[in-house]
């Protein structure tokens, strides 16, 4: 199972919006609505930001939103803030009843 | 709110095995699946496998098949992950992570356990 493809880095200025893509195949992202997104600050455990493509867990800012089209899912962060600077990973369930993560994207707030 | 508390850091020799535990604090695993995720230094997240403690069924990533064993002890609300035939490139932080409410996402994470493989 190959990792889902994400851009290595994305940057934006405070207040701007950025979008991170996550491209898989018809056996994972394209097959299920079980795409989730995680934020990871250095030295910390990942934190769930989006589940089931577009749902936010309680406590996660509405500035984070998710979507999916075909084999590609996306995470949008609006109103970029300094604390949003972190690594972001997507994940999807697969047709093999396993999970696969994305390659990870480093978000830099300029 | 259930928290996942993992065992401490380990240093192992190449060819040996390591067993990392993950205990539910403040509750039980109930019917949730517990997953294990590996993160090598400076690298991304890698799903290793999972177990549903209540039915004791484990599922493994093909990459780790034959080298990883995930077990559960409901009486102590503890899930363990054992990785054998360790190599230097197994040096990583290992996380346990819980799914809940039938949602296929990792909503609760342990603090991570650093395993260093070195001769």
CSV table of N, CA, C and O in Angstrom, one decimal, chain A residues 1 34 36 38 40 43-48 50-52 89 91 93 96-103, chain B residues 35 37 39 43-47 50 59-62 95 99 102-107 109-112:
chain,number,residue,atom,x,y,z
A,1,UNK,N,0.8,-1.2,0.0
A,1,UNK,CA,0.0,0.0,0.0
A,1,UNK,C,0.9,1.3,0.0
A,1,UNK,O,1.6,1.5,1.0
A,34,UNK,N,-13.9,7.9,4.5
A,34,UNK,CA,-13.2,7.8,5.8
A,34,UNK,C,-11.8,8.5,5.7
A,34,UNK,O,-10.9,8.1,6.4
A,36,UNK,N,-9.4,11.3,6.9
A,36,UNK,CA,-9.2,12.1,8.1
A,36,UNK,C,-7.9,12.9,8.0
A,36,UNK,O,-7.0,12.6,7.2
A,38,UNK,N,-4.8,15.1,10.3
A,38,UNK,CA,-4.1,15.3,11.5
A,38,UNK,C,-3.1,16.4,11.5
A,38,UNK,O,-2.4,16.6,10.5
A,40,UNK,N,0.2,17.9,13.5
A,40,UNK,CA,1.3,17.5,14.4
A,40,UNK,C,2.3,18.6,14.6
A,40,UNK,O,3.0,19.0,13.7
A,43,UNK,N,7.5,17.3,18.2
A,43,UNK,CA,7.6,16.6,19.4
A,43,UNK,C,6.3,16.2,20.1
A,43,UNK,O,6.3,15.7,21.2
A,44,UNK,N,5.2,16.4,19.4
A,44,UNK,CA,3.9,16.1,19.9
A,44,UNK,C,3.2,15.0,19.2
A,44,UNK,O,3.6,14.7,18.0
A,45,UNK,N,2.2,14.4,19.8
A,45,UNK,CA,1.4,13.4,19.1
A,45,UNK,C,0.5,14.1,18.1
A,45,UNK,O,0.1,15.2,18.3
A,46,UNK,N,0.1,13.4,17.1
A,46,UNK,CA,-0.8,14.0,16.1
A,46,UNK,C,-2.2,14.3,16.8
A,46,UNK,O,-2.5,13.6,17.8
A,47,UNK,N,-2.9,15.2,16.2
A,47,UNK,CA,-4.2,15.6,16.7
A,47,UNK,C,-5.2,15.5,15.6
A,47,UNK,O,-5.0,16.1,14.5
A,48,UNK,N,-6.4,14.9,15.8
A,48,UNK,CA,-7.4,14.7,14.8
A,48,UNK,C,-8.0,16.1,14.5
A,48,UNK,O,-8.5,16.7,15.5
A,50,UNK,N,-10.0,16.6,11.2
A,50,UNK,CA,-11.1,16.4,10.4
A,50,UNK,C,-11.3,14.9,10.2
A,50,UNK,O,-10.3,14.1,10.1
A,51,UNK,N,-12.6,14.4,10.3
A,51,UNK,CA,-12.8,13.0,10.1
A,51,UNK,C,-14.0,12.8,9.1
A,51,UNK,O,-14.8,13.8,8.9
A,52,UNK,N,-14.0,11.7,8.5
A,52,UNK,CA,-15.1,11.4,7.5
A,52,UNK,C,-15.2,12.6,6.5
A,52,UNK,O,-16.3,13.1,6.2
A,89,UNK,N,-1.1,15.6,8.1
A,89,UNK,CA,-1.2,14.3,7.5
A,89,UNK,C,-2.6,13.9,7.2
A,89,UNK,O,-3.5,14.1,8.0
A,91,UNK,N,-5.2,10.7,6.0
A,91,UNK,CA,-5.3,9.2,6.2
A,91,UNK,C,-6.6,8.7,5.6
A,91,UNK,O,-7.6,9.5,5.5
A,93,UNK,N,-9.0,4.9,5.0
A,93,UNK,CA,-9.1,3.4,5.1
A,93,UNK,C,-8.9,2.9,3.7
A,93,UNK,O,-9.0,3.7,2.7
A,96,UNK,N,-8.3,-3.0,1.6
A,96,UNK,CA,-7.7,-4.2,2.3
A,96,UNK,C,-8.0,-4.2,3.8
A,96,UNK,O,-7.4,-4.9,4.6
A,97,UNK,N,-8.9,-3.3,4.2
A,97,UNK,CA,-9.3,-3.1,5.6
A,97,UNK,C,-8.1,-2.7,6.5
A,97,UNK,O,-8.0,-3.1,7.6
A,98,UNK,N,-7.3,-1.9,5.9
A,98,UNK,CA,-6.1,-1.3,6.6
A,98,UNK,C,-6.3,0.3,6.5
A,98,UNK,O,-7.3,0.8,5.9
A,99,UNK,N,-5.3,1.0,7.0
A,99,UNK,CA,-5.2,2.4,6.8
A,99,UNK,C,-3.9,2.8,6.1
A,99,UNK,O,-2.9,2.1,6.2
A,100,UNK,N,-4.0,3.9,5.5
A,100,UNK,CA,-2.8,4.5,4.9
A,100,UNK,C,-2.7,6.0,5.2
A,100,UNK,O,-3.8,6.7,5.1
A,101,UNK,N,-1.5,6.5,5.5
A,101,UNK,CA,-1.3,7.9,5.7
A,101,UNK,C,-0.8,8.6,4.5
A,101,UNK,O,-0.2,7.9,3.6
A,102,UNK,N,-0.9,9.9,4.5
A,102,UNK,CA,-0.3,10.7,3.5
A,102,UNK,C,1.2,10.9,3.8
A,102,UNK,O,1.7,10.6,4.9
A,103,UNK,N,1.9,11.5,2.8
A,103,UNK,CA,3.3,11.7,3.0
A,103,UNK,C,3.6,12.9,3.9
A,103,UNK,O,4.8,13.0,4.4
B,35,UNK,N,-5.1,1.2,17.3
B,35,UNK,CA,-4.1,1.2,16.2
B,35,UNK,C,-2.7,1.5,16.7
B,35,UNK,O,-2.5,2.2,17.7
B,37,UNK,N,0.9,3.2,15.2
B,37,UNK,CA,1.5,4.1,14.2
B,37,UNK,C,3.0,4.3,14.4
B,37,UNK,O,3.3,4.6,15.6
B,39,UNK,N,6.6,6.4,13.5
B,39,UNK,CA,7.1,7.6,13.0
B,39,UNK,C,8.6,7.6,13.2
B,39,UNK,O,9.1,7.9,14.3
B,43,UNK,N,10.5,11.7,9.8
B,43,UNK,CA,9.7,11.1,8.7
B,43,UNK,C,8.2,11.2,9.0
B,43,UNK,O,7.8,11.7,10.1
B,44,UNK,N,7.4,10.6,8.1
B,44,UNK,CA,5.9,10.7,8.3
B,44,UNK,C,5.3,9.6,9.1
B,44,UNK,O,6.1,8.7,9.7
B,45,UNK,N,4.0,9.5,9.2
B,45,UNK,CA,3.3,8.5,9.9
B,45,UNK,C,3.1,7.3,9.1
B,45,UNK,O,2.8,7.4,7.9
B,46,UNK,N,3.2,6.1,9.7
B,46,UNK,CA,3.0,4.9,9.1
B,46,UNK,C,2.1,3.9,9.9
B,46,UNK,O,2.5,3.6,11.0
B,47,UNK,N,1.0,3.5,9.3
B,47,UNK,CA,0.1,2.6,10.0
B,47,UNK,C,0.7,1.2,10.1
B,47,UNK,O,1.1,0.7,9.0
B,50,UNK,N,-3.8,-2.9,13.9
B,50,UNK,CA,-4.8,-2.6,14.8
B,50,UNK,C,-5.4,-3.8,15.5
B,50,UNK,O,-5.2,-5.0,15.0
B,59,UNK,N,-5.3,-6.9,12.9
B,59,UNK,CA,-5.1,-6.7,11.5
B,59,UNK,C,-3.8,-5.9,11.3
B,59,UNK,O,-3.6,-5.0,12.0
B,60,UNK,N,-3.0,-6.4,10.3
B,60,UNK,CA,-1.7,-5.8,10.2
B,60,UNK,C,-1.4,-5.3,8.8
B,60,UNK,O,-1.9,-5.8,7.8
B,61,UNK,N,-0.6,-4.2,8.7
B,61,UNK,CA,-0.1,-3.7,7.4
B,61,UNK,C,0.8,-4.8,6.8
B,61,UNK,O,1.5,-5.5,7.5
B,62,UNK,N,0.6,-5.0,5.5
B,62,UNK,CA,1.4,-6.0,4.8
B,62,UNK,C,2.9,-5.8,5.1
B,62,UNK,O,3.6,-6.8,5.2
B,95,UNK,N,3.3,5.2,18.3
B,95,UNK,CA,2.1,5.7,18.9
B,95,UNK,C,0.9,4.6,18.9
B,95,UNK,O,0.8,4.0,17.9
B,99,UNK,N,-9.7,4.5,17.7
B,99,UNK,CA,-10.9,4.9,17.0
B,99,UNK,C,-12.0,4.8,18.0
B,99,UNK,O,-12.0,4.1,19.0
B,102,UNK,N,-17.4,4.2,16.2
B,102,UNK,CA,-17.6,3.6,14.8
B,102,UNK,C,-17.0,4.5,13.7
B,102,UNK,O,-17.2,4.3,12.5
B,103,UNK,N,-16.3,5.6,14.1
B,103,UNK,CA,-15.6,6.5,13.2
B,103,UNK,C,-14.2,6.0,12.8
B,103,UNK,O,-13.4,5.7,13.7
B,104,UNK,N,-14.0,5.9,11.6
B,104,UNK,CA,-12.7,5.4,11.1
B,104,UNK,C,-11.7,6.5,11.1
B,104,UNK,O,-11.2,7.0,10.0
B,105,UNK,N,-11.3,7.0,12.3
B,105,UNK,CA,-10.3,8.0,12.5
B,105,UNK,C,-9.7,7.9,13.9
B,105,UNK,O,-10.3,7.3,14.7
B,106,UNK,N,-8.5,8.4,14.0
B,106,UNK,CA,-7.8,8.2,15.3
B,106,UNK,C,-8.0,9.4,16.2
B,106,UNK,O,-7.3,10.4,16.0
B,107,UNK,N,-9.0,9.3,17.0
B,107,UNK,CA,-9.4,10.5,17.8
B,107,UNK,C,-8.6,10.7,19.1
B,107,UNK,O,-8.5,11.8,19.6
B,109,UNK,N,-4.8,9.7,21.0
B,109,UNK,CA,-3.5,9.2,20.8
B,109,UNK,C,-2.7,9.1,22.1
B,109,UNK,O,-2.9,9.9,23.0
B,110,UNK,N,-1.9,8.1,22.2
B,110,UNK,CA,-1.0,8.0,23.3
B,110,UNK,C,0.1,9.0,23.1
B,110,UNK,O,0.2,9.7,22.1
B,111,UNK,N,1.0,9.1,24.1
B,111,UNK,CA,2.0,10.2,24.1
B,111,UNK,C,3.2,9.8,23.3
B,111,UNK,O,4.1,10.6,23.0
B,112,UNK,N,3.3,8.5,22.8
B,112,UNK,CA,4.4,8.0,22.0
B,112,UNK,C,5.5,7.4,22.8
B,112,UNK,O,5.7,7.8,24.0
